[in-house]
PDB file of C-alpha atoms in Angstrom:
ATOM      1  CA  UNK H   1      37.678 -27.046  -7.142  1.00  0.00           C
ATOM      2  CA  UNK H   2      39.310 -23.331  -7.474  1.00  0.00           C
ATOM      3  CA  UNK H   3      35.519 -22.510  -9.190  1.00  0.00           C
ATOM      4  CA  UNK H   4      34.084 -23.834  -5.748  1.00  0.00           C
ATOM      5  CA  UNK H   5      36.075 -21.944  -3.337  1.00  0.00           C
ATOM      6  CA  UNK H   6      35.474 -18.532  -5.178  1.00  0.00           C
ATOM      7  CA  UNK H   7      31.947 -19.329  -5.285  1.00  0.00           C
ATOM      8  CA  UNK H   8      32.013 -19.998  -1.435  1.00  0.00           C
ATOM      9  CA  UNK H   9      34.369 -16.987  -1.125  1.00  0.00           C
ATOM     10  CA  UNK H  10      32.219 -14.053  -3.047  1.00  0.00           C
ATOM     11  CA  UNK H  11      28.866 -15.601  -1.456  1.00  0.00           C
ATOM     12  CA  UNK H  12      30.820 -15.118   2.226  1.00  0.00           C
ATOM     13  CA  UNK H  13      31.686 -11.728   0.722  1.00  0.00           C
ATOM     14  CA  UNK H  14      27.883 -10.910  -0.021  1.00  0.00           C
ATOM     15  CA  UNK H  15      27.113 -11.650   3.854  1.00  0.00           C
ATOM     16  CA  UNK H  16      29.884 -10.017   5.646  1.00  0.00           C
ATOM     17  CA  UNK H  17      28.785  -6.813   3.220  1.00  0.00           C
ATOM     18  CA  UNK H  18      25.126  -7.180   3.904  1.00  0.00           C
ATOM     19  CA  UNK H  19      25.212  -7.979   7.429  1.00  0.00           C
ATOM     20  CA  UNK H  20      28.074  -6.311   9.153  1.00  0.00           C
ATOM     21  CA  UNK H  21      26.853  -3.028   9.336  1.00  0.00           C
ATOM     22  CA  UNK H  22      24.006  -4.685  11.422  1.00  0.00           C
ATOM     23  CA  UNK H  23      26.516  -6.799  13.679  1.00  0.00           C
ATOM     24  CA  UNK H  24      28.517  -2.706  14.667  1.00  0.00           C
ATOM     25  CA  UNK H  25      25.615  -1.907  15.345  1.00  0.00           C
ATOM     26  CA  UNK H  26      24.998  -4.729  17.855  1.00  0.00           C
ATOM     27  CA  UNK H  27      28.285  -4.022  19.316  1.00  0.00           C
ATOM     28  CA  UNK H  28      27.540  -0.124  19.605  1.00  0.00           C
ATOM     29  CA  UNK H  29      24.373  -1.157  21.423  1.00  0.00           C
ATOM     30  CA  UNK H  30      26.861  -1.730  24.692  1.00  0.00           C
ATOM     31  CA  UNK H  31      29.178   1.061  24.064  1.00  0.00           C
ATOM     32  CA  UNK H  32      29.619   2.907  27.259  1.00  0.00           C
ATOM     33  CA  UNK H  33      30.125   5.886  25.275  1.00  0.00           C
ATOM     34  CA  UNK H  34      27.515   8.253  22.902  1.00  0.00           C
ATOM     35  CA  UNK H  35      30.492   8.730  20.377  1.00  0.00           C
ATOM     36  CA  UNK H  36      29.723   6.251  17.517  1.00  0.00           C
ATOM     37  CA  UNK H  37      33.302   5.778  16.586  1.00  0.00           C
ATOM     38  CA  UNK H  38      34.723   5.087  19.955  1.00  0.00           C
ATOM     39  CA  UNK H  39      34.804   1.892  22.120  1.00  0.00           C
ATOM     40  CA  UNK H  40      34.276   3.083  25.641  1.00  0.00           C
ATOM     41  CA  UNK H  41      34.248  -0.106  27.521  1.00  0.00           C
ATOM     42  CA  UNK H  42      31.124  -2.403  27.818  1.00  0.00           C
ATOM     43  CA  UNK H  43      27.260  -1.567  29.077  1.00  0.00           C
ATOM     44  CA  UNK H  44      23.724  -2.186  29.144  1.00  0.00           C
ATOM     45  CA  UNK H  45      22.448   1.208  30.133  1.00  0.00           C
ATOM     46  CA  UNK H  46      21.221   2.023  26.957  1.00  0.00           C
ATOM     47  CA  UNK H  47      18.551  -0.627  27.164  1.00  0.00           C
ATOM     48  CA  UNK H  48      17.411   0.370  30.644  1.00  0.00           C
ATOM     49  CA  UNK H  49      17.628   3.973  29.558  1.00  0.00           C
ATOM     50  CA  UNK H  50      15.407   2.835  26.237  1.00  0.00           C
ATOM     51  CA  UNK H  51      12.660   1.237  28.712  1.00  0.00           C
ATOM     52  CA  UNK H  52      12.586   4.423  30.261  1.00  0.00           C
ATOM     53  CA  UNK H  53      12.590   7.287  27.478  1.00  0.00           C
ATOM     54  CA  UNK H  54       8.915   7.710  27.212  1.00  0.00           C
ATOM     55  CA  UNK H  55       9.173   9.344  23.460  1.00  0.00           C
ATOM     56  CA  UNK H  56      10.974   6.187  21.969  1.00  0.00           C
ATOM     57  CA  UNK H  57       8.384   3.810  23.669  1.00  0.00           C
ATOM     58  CA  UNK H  58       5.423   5.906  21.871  1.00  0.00           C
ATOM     59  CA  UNK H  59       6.871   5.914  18.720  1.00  0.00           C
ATOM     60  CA  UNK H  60       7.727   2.324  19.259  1.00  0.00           C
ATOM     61  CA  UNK H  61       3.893   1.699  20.497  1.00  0.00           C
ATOM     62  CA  UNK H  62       2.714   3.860  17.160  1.00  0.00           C
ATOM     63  CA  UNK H  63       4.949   1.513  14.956  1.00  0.00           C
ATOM     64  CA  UNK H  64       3.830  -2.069  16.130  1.00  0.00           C
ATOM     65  CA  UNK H  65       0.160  -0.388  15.922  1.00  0.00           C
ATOM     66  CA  UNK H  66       0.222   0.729  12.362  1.00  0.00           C
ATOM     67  CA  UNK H  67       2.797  -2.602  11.187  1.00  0.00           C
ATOM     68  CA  UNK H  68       0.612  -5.120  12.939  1.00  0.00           C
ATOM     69  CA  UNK H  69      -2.828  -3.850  11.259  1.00  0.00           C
ATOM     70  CA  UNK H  70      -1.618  -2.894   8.396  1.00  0.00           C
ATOM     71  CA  UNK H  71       0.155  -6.405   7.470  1.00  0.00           C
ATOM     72  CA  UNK H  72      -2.468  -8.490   8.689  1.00  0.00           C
ATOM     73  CA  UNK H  73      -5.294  -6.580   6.753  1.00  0.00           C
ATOM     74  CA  UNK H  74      -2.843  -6.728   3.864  1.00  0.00           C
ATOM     75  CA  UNK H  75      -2.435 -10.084   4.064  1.00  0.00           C
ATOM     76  CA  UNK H  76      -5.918 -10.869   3.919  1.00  0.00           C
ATOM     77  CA  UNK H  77      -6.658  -8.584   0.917  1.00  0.00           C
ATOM     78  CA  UNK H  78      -3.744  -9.785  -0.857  1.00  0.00           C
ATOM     79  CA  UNK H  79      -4.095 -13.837  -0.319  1.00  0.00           C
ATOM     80  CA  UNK H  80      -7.308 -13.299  -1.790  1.00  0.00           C
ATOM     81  CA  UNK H  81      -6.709 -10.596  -4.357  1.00  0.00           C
ATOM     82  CA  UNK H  82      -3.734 -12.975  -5.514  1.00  0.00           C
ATOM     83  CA  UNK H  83      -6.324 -15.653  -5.857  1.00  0.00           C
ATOM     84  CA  UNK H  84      -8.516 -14.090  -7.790  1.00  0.00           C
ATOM     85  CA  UNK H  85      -5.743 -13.079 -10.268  1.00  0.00           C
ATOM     86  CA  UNK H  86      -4.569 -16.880 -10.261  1.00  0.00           C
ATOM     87  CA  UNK H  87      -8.197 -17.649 -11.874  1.00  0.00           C
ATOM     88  CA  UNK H  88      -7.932 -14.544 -14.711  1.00  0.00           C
ATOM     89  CA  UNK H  89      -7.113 -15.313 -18.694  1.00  0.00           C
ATOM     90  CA  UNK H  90      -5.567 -13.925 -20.802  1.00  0.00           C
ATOM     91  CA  UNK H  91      -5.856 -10.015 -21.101  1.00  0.00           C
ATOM     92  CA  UNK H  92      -7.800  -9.367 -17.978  1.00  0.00           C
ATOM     93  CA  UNK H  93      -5.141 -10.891 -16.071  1.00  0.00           C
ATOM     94  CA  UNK H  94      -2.397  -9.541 -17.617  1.00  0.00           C
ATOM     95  CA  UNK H  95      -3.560  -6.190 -16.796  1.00  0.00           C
ATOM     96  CA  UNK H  96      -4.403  -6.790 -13.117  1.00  0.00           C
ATOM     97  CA  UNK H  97      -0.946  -7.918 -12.839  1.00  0.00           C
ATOM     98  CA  UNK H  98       0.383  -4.876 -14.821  1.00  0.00           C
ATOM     99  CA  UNK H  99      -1.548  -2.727 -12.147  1.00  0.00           C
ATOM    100  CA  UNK H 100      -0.657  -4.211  -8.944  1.00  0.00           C
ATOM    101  CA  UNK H 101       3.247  -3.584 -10.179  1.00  0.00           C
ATOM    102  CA  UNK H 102       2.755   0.051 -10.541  1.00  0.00           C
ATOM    103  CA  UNK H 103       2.690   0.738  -6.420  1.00  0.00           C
ATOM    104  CA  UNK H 104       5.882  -1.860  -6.415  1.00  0.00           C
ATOM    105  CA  UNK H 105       7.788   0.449  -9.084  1.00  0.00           C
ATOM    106  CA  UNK H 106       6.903   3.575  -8.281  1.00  0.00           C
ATOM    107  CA  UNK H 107       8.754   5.828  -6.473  1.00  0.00           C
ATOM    108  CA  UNK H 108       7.989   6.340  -2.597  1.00  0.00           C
ATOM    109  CA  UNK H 109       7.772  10.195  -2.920  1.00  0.00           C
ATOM    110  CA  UNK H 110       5.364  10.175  -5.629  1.00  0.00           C
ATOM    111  CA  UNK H 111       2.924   7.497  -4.060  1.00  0.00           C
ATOM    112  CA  UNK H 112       3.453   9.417  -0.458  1.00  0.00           C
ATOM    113  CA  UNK H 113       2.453  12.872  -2.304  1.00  0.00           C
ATOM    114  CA  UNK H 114      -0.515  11.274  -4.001  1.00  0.00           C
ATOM    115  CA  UNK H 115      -2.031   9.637  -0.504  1.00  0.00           C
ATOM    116  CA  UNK H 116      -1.274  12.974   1.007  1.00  0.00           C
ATOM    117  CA  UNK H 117      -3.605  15.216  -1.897  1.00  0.00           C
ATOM    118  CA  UNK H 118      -6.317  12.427  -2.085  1.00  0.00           C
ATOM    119  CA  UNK H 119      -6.471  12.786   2.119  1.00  0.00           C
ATOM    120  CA  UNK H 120      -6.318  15.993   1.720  1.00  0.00           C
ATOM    121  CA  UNK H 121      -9.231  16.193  -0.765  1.00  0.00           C
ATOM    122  CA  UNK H 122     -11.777  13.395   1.025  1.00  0.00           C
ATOM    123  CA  UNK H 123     -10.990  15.955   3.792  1.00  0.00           C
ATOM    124  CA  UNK H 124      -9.836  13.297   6.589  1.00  0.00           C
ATOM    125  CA  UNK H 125      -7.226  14.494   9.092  1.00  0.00           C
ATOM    126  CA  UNK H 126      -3.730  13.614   9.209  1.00  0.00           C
ATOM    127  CA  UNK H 127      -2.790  11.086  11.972  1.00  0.00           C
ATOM    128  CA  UNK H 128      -2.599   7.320  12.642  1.00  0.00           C
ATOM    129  CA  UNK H 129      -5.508   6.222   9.952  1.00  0.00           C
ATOM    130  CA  UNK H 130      -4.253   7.912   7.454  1.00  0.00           C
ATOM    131  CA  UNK H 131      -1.139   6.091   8.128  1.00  0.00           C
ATOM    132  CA  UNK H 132      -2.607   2.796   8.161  1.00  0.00           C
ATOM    133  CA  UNK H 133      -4.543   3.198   5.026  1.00  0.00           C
ATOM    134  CA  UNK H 134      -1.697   4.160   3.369  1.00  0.00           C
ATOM    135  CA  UNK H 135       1.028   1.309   4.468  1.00  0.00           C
ATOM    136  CA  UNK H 136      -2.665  -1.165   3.702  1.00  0.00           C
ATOM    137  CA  UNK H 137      -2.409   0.076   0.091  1.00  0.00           C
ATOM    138  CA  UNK H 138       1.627  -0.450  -0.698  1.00  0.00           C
ATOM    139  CA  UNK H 139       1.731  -3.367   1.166  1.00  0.00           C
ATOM    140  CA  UNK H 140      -0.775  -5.325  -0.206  1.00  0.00           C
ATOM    141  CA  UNK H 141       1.187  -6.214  -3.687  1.00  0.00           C
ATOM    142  CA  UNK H 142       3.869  -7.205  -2.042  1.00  0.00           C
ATOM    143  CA  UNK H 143       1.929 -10.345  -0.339  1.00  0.00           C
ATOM    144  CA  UNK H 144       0.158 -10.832  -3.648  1.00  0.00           C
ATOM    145  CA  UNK H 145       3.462 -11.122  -5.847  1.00  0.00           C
ATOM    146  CA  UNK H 146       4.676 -13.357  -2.912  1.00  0.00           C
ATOM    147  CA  UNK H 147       1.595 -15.561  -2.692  1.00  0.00           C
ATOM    148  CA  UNK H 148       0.938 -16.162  -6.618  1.00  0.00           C
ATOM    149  CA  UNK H 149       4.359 -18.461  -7.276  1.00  0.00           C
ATOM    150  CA  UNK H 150       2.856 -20.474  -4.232  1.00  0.00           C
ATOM    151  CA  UNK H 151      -0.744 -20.887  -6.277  1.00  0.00           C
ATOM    152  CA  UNK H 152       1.593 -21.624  -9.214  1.00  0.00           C
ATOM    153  CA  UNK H 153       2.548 -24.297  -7.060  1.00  0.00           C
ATOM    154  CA  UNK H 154      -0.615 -25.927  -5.894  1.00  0.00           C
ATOM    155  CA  UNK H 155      -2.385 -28.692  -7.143  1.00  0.00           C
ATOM    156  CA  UNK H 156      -5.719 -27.024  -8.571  1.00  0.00           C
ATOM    157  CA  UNK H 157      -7.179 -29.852  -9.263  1.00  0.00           C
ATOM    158  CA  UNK H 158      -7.803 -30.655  -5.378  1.00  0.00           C
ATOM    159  CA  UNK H 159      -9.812 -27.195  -5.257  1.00  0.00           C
ATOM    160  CA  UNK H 160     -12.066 -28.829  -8.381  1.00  0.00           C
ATOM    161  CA  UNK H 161     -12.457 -31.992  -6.422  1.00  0.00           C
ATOM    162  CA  UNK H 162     -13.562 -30.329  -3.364  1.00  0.00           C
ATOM    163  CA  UNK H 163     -15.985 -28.089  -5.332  1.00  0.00           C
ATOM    164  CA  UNK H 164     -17.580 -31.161  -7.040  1.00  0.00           C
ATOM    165  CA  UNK H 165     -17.882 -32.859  -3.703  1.00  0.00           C
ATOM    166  CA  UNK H 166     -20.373 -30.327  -2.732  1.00  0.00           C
ATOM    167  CA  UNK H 167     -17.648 -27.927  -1.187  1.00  0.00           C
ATOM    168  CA  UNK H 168     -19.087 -24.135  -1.304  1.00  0.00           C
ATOM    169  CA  UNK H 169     -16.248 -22.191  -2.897  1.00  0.00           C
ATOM    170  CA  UNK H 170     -15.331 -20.160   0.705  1.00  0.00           C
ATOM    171  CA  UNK H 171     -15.266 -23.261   2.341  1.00  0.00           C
ATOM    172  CA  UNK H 172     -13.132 -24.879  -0.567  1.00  0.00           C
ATOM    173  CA  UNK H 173     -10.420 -21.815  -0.608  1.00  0.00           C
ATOM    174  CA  UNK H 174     -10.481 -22.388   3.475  1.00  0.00           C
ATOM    175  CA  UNK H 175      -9.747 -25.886   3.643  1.00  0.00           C
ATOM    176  CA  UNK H 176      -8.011 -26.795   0.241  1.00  0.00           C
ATOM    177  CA  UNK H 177      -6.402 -23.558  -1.530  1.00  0.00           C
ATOM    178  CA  UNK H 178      -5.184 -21.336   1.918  1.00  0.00           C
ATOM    179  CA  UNK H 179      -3.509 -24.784   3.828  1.00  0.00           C
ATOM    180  CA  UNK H 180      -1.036 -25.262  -0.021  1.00  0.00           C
ATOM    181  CA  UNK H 181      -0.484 -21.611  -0.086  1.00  0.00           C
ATOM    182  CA  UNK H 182      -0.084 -21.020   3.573  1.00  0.00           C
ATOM    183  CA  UNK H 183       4.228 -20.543   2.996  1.00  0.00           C
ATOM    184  CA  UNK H 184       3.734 -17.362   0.677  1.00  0.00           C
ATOM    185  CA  UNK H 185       1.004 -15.946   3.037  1.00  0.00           C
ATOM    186  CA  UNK H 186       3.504 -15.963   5.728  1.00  0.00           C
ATOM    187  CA  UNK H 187       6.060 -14.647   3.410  1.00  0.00           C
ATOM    188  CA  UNK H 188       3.939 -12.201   2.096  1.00  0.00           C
ATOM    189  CA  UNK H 189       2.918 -11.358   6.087  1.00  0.00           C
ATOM    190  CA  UNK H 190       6.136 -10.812   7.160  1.00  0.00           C
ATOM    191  CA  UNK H 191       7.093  -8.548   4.179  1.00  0.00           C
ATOM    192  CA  UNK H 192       4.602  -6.265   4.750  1.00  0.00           C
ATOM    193  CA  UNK H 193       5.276  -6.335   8.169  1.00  0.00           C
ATOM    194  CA  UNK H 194       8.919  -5.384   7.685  1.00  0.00           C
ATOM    195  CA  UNK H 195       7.975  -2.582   4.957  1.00  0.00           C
ATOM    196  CA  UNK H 196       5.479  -0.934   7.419  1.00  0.00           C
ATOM    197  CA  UNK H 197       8.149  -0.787  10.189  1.00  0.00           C
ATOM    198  CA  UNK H 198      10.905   0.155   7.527  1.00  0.00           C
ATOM    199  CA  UNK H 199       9.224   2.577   5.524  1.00  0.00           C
ATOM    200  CA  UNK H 200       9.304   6.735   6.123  1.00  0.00           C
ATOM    201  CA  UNK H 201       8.569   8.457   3.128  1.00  0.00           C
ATOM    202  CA  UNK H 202       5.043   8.120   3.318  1.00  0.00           C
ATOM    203  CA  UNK H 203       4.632   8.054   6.986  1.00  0.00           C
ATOM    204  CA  UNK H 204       5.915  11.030   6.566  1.00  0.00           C
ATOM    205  CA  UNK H 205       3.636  12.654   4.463  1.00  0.00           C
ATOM    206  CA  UNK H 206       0.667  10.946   6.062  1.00  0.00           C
ATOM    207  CA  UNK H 207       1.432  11.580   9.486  1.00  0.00           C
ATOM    208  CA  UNK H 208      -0.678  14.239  11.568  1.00  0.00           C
ATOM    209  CA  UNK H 209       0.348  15.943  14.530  1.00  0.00           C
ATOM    210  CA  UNK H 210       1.159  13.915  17.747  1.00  0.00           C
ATOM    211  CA  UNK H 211       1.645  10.783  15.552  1.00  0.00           C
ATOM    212  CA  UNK H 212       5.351   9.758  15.164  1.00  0.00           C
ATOM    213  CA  UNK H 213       6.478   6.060  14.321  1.00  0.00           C
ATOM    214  CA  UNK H 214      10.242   5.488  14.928  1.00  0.00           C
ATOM    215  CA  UNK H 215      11.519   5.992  11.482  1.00  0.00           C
ATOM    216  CA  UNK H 216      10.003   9.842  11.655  1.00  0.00           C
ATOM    217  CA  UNK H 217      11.429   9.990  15.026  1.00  0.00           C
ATOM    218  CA  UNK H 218      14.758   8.622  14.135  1.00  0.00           C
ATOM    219  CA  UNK H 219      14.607  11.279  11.127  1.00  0.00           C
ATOM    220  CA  UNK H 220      13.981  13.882  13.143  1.00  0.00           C
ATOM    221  CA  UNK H 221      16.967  12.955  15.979  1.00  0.00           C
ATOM    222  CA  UNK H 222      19.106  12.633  13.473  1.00  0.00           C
ATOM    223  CA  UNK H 223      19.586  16.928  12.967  1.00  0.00           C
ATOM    224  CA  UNK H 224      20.763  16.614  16.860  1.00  0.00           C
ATOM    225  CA  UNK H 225      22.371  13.494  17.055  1.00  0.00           C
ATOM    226  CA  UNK H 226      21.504   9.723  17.407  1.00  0.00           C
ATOM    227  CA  UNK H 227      20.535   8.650  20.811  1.00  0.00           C
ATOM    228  CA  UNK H 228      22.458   5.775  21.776  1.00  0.00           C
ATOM    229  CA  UNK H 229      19.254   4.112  22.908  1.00  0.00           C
ATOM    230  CA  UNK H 230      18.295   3.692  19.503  1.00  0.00           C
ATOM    231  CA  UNK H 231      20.852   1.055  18.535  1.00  0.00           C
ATOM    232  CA  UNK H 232      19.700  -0.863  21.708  1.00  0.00           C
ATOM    233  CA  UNK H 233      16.055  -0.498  20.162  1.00  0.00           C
ATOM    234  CA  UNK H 234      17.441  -1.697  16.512  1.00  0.00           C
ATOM    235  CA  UNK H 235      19.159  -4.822  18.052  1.00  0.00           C
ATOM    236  CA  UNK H 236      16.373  -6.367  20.148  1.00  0.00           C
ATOM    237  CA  UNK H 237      13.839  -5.779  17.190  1.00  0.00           C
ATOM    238  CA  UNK H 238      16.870  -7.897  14.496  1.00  0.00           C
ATOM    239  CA  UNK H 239      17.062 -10.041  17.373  1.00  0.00           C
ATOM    240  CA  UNK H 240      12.827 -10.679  17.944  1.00  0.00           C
ATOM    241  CA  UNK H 241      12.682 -10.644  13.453  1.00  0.00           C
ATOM    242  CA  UNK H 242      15.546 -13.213  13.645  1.00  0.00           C
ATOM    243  CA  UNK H 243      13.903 -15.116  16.110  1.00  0.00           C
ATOM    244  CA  UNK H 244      10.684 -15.299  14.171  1.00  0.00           C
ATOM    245  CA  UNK H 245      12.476 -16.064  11.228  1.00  0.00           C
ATOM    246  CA  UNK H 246      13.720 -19.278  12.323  1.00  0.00           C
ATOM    247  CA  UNK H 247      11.135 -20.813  14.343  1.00  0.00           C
ATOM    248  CA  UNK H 248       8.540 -19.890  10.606  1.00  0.00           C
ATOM    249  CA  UNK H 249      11.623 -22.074   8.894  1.00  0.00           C
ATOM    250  CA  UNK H 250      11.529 -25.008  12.093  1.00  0.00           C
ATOM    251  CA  UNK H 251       7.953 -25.379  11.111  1.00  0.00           C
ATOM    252  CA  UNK H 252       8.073 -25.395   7.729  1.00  0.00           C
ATOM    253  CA  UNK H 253      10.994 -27.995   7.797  1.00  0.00           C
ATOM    254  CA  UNK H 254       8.323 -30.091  10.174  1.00  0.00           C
ATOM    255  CA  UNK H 255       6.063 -29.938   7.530  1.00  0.00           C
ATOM    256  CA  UNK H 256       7.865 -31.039   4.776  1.00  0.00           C
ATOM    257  CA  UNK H 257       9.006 -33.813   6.757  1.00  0.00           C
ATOM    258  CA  UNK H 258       5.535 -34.944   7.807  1.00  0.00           C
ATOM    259  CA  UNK H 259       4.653 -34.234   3.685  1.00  0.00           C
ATOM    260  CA  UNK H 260       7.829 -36.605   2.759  1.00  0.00           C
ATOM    261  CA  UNK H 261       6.543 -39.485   5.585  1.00  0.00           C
ATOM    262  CA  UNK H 262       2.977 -39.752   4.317  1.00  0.00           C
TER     263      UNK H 262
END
């Protein structure tokens, strides 16, 4: 019993240490008051001033943009990169696996330096593409490491079946192999759509001129001071993630059930 209650204690630990810098910053969002360390009475004008500040709506515009493509695109290529590498043997797929680690462990700053030389030497400019390309290319082994436990998973055999059936193989992956998979590809979705929105290092260095998502923006704020409108900003997009979060984990637990009643 004392074993269960310290287990239940250091996991509540975990979450108030995870997630309560998050919830001051909720709270902060209707501080009537720019000082950060001062409770000032409650408001909301930070989110009508955040509708109206023109330079955090672009930046937020840029970020959707570049997060939206650049997961979805991701998410394609990795589903069926990850595929692919489910059907390897032996050396060749120990190797493909090897590779796609190498953007996951390797530091930001060195992949954001390399993207910005190889731009720089296929001579394309600096701005929003450049971007995208770049958050396509760290992204994508993210949603392959989280869709391969998922093909792990699968019964192959139903693939086989559909193929000797007279299935084409497209048709087969469509239909059979995508549908038993489908709970990684969202994972995998929404981790590349967090990383893109998250990351700054190599937005940084592949940004051009007149392109700003809201980490650069918030980086370059910071030297003057945080606008209060960007805690306002933060809480309604942990609010929307949140809320995205657990209508993906509603469905799923529909699914299961409908799985458990046939």
């Amino acid at each position: 019993m004392v074993t269960k209650h310290l287990s239940r204690i250091y996991t509540a630990l975990i979450f108030v240490f995870l997630y309560a810098p998050i919830v001051v910053l909720i709270i902060f969002s209707f501080n009537d008051s720019k000082s950060r360390g001062n409770w000032n009475g409650f408001t909301i004008k930070w989110y009508i001033e955040l509708f109206k500040n023109k330079e955090i709506l672009r930046s937020l515009y840029y970020t959707l943009i570049i997060a939206i493509t650049s997961s979805l695109v991701s998410t394609i290529m990795g589903t069926f990169a990850a595929i692919g590498i489910y059907d390897m043997k032996g050396f060749t797929k120990k190797f493909a696996l090897n590779l796609n680690y190498l953007p996951v462990l390797n530091p930001d700053i060195v992949t954001a330096v390399s993207f910005m030389v190889l731009f720089k030497m296929a001579k394309l400019e600096l701005g929003i593409i450049t971007i995208i390309l770049a958050h396509i290319t760290f992204c994508t082994p993210y949603v392959i490491l989280s869709v391969l436990p998922k093909l792990k998973q699968m019964n192959k055999h139903l693939a086989e079946a559909a193929l000797d059936l007279g299935a084409t193989p497209f048709y087969a992956i469509r239909k059979v192999i995508i549908p038993q998979i489908m709970p990684g590809i969202v994972t995998g979705a929404l981790l590349a759509f967090t990383l893109s929105i998250d990351d700054f290092v190599i937005s940084f260095f592949t940004a051009g001129k007149g392109v700003s998502n809201l980490s650069i923006m918030i980086y370059s704020m910071a030297r003057r001071g945080i606008n209060p409108v960007i805690n306002a900003l933060s809480t309604l997009m942990f609010l929307t993630l949140m809320g995205l979060l657990l209508i993906i984990y509603k469905r799923s637990e529909k699914e299961e059930e409908k799985a458990i009643e046939k």
